[in-house]
Short mmCIF file of C-alpha atoms and ligand atoms in Angstrom, two decimals:
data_model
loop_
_atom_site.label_atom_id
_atom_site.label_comp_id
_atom_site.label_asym_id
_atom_site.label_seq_id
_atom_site.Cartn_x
_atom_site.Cartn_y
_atom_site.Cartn_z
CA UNK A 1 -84.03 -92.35 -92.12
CA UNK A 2 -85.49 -95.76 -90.57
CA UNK A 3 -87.43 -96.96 -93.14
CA UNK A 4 -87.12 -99.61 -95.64
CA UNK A 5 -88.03 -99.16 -99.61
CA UNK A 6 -90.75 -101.05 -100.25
CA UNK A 7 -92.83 -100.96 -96.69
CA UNK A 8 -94.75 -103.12 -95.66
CA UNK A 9 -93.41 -106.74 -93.76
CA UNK A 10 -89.94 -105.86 -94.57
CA UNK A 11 -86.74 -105.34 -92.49
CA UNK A 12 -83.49 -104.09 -94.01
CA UNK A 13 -80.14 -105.85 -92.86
CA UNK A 14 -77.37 -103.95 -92.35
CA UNK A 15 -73.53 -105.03 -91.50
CA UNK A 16 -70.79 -102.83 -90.48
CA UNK A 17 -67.16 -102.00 -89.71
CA UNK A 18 -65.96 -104.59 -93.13
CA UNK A 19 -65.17 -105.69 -95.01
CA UNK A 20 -62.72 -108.04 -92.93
CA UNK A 21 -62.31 -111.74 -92.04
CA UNK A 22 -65.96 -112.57 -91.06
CA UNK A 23 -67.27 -111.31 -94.15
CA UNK A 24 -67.44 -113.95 -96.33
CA UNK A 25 -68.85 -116.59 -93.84
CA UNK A 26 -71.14 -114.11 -93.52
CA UNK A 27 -72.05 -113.32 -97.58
CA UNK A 28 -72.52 -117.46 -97.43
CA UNK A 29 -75.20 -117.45 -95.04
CA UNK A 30 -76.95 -114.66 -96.82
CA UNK A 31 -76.49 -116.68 -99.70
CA UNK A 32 -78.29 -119.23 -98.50
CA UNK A 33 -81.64 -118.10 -97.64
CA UNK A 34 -81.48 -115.66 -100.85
CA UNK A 35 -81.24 -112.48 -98.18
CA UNK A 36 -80.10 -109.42 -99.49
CA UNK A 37 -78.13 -106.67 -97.13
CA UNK A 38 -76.45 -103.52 -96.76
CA UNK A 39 -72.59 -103.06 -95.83
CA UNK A 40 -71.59 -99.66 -94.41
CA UNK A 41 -67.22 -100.11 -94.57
CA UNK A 42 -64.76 -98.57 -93.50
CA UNK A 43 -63.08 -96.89 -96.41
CA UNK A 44 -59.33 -97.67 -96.18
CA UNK A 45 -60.58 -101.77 -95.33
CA UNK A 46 -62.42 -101.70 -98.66
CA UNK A 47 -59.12 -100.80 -100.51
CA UNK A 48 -57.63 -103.02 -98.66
CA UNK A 49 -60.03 -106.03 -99.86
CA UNK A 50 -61.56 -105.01 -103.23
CA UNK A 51 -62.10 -108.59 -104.21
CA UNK A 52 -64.71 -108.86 -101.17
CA UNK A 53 -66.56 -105.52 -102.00
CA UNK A 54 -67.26 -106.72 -105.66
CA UNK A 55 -68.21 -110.19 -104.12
CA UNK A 56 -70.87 -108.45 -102.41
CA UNK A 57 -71.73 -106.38 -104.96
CA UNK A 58 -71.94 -109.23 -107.67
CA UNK A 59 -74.47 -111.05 -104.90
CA UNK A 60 -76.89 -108.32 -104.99
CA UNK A 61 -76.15 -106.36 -102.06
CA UNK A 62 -75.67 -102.81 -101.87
CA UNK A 63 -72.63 -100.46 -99.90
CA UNK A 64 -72.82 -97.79 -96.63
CA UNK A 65 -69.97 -95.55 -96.13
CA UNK A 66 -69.04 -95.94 -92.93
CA UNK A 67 -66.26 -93.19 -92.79
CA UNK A 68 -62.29 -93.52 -93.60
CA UNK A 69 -61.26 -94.17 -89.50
CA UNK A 70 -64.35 -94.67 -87.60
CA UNK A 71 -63.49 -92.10 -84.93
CA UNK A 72 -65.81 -91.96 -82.06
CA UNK A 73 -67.29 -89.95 -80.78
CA UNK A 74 -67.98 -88.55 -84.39
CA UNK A 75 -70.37 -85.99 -83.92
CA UNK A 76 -67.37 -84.11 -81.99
CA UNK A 77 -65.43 -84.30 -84.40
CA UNK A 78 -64.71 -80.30 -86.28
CA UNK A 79 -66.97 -80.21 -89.54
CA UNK A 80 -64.15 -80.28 -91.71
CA UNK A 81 -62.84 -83.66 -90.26
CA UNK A 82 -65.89 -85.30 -90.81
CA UNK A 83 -65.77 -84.07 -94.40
CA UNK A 84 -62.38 -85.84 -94.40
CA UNK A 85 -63.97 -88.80 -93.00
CA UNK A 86 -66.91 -88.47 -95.07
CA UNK A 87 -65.81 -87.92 -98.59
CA UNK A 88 -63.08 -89.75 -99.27
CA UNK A 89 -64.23 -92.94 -97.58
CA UNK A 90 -67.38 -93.11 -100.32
CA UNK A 91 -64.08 -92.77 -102.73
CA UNK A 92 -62.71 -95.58 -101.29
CA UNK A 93 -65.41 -98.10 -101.28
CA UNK A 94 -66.26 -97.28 -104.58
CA UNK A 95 -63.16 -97.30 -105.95
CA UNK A 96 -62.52 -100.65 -104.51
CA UNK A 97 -66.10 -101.73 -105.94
CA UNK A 98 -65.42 -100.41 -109.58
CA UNK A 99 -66.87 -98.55 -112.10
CA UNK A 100 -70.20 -97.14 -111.68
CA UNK A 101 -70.18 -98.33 -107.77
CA UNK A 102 -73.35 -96.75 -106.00
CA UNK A 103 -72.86 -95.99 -102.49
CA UNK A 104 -76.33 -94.33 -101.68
CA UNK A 105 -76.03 -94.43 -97.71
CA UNK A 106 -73.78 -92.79 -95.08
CA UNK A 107 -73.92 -94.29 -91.40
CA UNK A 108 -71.58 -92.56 -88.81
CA UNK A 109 -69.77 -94.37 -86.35
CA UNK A 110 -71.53 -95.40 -83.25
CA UNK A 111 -74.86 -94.09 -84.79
CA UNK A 112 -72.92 -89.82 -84.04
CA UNK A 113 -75.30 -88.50 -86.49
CA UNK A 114 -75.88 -84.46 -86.25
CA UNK A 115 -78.21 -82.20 -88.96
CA UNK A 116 -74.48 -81.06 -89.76
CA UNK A 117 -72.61 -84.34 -90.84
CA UNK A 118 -75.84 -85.23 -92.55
CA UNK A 119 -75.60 -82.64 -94.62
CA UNK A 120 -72.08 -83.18 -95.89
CA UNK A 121 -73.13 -86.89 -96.34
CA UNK A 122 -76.23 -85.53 -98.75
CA UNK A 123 -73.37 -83.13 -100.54
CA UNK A 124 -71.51 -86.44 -101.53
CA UNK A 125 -74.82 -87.66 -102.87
CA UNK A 126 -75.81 -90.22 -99.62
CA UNK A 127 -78.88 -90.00 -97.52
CA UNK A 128 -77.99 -91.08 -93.38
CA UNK A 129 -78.99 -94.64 -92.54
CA UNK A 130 -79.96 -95.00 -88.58
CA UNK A 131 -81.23 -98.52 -87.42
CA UNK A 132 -83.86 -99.33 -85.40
CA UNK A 133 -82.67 -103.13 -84.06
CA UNK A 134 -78.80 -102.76 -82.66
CA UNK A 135 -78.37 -106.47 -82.28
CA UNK A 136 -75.20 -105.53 -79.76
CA UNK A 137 -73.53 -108.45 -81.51
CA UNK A 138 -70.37 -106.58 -81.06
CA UNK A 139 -70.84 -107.32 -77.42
CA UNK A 140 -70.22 -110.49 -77.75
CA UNK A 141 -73.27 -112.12 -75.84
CA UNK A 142 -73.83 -115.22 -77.22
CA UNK A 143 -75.24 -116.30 -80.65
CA UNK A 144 -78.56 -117.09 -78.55
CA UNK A 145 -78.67 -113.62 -77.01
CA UNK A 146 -78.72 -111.91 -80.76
CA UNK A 147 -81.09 -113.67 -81.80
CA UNK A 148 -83.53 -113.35 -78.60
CA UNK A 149 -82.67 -108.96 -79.51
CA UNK A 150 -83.83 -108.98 -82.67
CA UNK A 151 -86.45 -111.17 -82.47
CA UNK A 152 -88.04 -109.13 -78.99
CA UNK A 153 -87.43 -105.72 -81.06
CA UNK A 154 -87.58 -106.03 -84.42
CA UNK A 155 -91.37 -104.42 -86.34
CA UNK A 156 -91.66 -104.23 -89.64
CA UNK A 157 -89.73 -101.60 -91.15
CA UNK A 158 -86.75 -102.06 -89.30
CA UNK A 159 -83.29 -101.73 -89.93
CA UNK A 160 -81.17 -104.32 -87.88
CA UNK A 161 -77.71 -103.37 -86.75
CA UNK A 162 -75.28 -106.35 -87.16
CA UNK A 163 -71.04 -106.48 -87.91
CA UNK A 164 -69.04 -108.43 -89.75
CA UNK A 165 -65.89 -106.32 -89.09
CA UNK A 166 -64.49 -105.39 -85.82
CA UNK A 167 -63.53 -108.27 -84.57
CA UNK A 168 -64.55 -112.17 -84.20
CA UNK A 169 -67.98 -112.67 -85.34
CA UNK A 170 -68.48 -116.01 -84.98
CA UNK A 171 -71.64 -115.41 -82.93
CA UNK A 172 -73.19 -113.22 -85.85
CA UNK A 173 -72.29 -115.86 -87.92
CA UNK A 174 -74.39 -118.76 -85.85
CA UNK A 175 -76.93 -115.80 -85.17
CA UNK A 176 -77.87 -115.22 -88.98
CA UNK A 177 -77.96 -118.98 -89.26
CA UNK A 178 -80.80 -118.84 -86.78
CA UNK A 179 -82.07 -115.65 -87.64
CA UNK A 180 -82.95 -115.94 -91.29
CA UNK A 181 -84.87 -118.99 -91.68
CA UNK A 182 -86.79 -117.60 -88.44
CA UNK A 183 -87.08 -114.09 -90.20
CA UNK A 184 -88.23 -115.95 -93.40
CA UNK A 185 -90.88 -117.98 -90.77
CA UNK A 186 -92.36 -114.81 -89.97
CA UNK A 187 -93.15 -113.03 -93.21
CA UNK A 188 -90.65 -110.93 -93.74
CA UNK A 189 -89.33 -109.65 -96.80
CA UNK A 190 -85.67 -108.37 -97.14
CA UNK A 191 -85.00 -104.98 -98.72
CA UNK A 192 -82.56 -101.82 -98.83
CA UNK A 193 -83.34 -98.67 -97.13
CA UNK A 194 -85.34 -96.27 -99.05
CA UNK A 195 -82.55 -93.94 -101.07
ZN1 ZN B 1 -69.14 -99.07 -86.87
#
């Protein structure tokens, strides 16, 4: 699944591996170029930090479940440990989010998608969510390198791999700054993946 709700000149943003320190520098930024995103977490992170997973709720964002341990490779894991990651990790992040806490999207760790774990995912009620754009922020290249990624591979309809967990993001941070306005620039619209 690669492609955004609405169609058209949009891209969807997606961060992973938080919630955790770089989060809210990075709900700020999307805050101020009125972008909304997608968070896939890690399940035991968002009970550790409920506070930030209704702060991103409450800013119009919406929530990924990005497994309870984010074991890699995943797609080796047995089927009934990816249930185990699966499952109770949606649990988690909506539990931490509250009541009534959607979390329409499963996206396995290090993209280990199979027909199999996909199919648990759509038993707990989430459809898989691929990207198309891995920004390899994670890599730590340099804000100026993310930026040049995305902007060389990004087409409308996109889904743009970014993190604000896993580890010092200051370079996604100074990316989005740069990013967003240039995004905007361009004629892009900012939406969720189609559910
Ligand atoms: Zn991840």
């Amino acid at each position: 699944m690669r492609s955004t709700a609405r169609g058209g000149r949009t891209l969807v943003l997606t961060f992973d591996d938080g919630p955790g320190p770089a989060t809210a520098d990075v709900l700020d930024v999307l805050a101020q170029y009125g972008v909304k995103a997608t968070f896939c977490q890690i399940g035991p992170q968002a009970t550790a930090n409920p506070a930030m997973v209704k702060r991103i709720l409450a800013a119009g964002h919406r929530l990924c479940d990005h497994t309870v341990h984010h074991l890699q490779p995943f797609a080796a894991l047995t089927h009934d440990q990816q249930a185990q990651e699966i499952g109770p990790a949606k649990d988690m992040i909506a539990r931490a989010g509250g009541p009534g806490t959607p979390v329409p999207w499963f996206r396995a760790p290090g993209g280990g998608f199979t027909p199999a774990n996909e199919q648990v995912a759509a038993t707990f009620g989430m459809r898989s969510l691929t990207w198309t754009v891995d920004s390899l922020d994670w890599t730590k290249p340099g804000a100026a390198a993310i930026v040049a990624k995305v902007q060389s591979e990004l087409r409308p309809g996109g889904v743009v791999l970014m993190h604000d967990g896993g580890g010092d993001r200051t370079e996604t941070v100074a990316a989005l700054r740069q990013l967003l306005p240039w995004l905007t620039a361009q004629g892009y619209g900012f939406d969720f993946p189609a559910e």
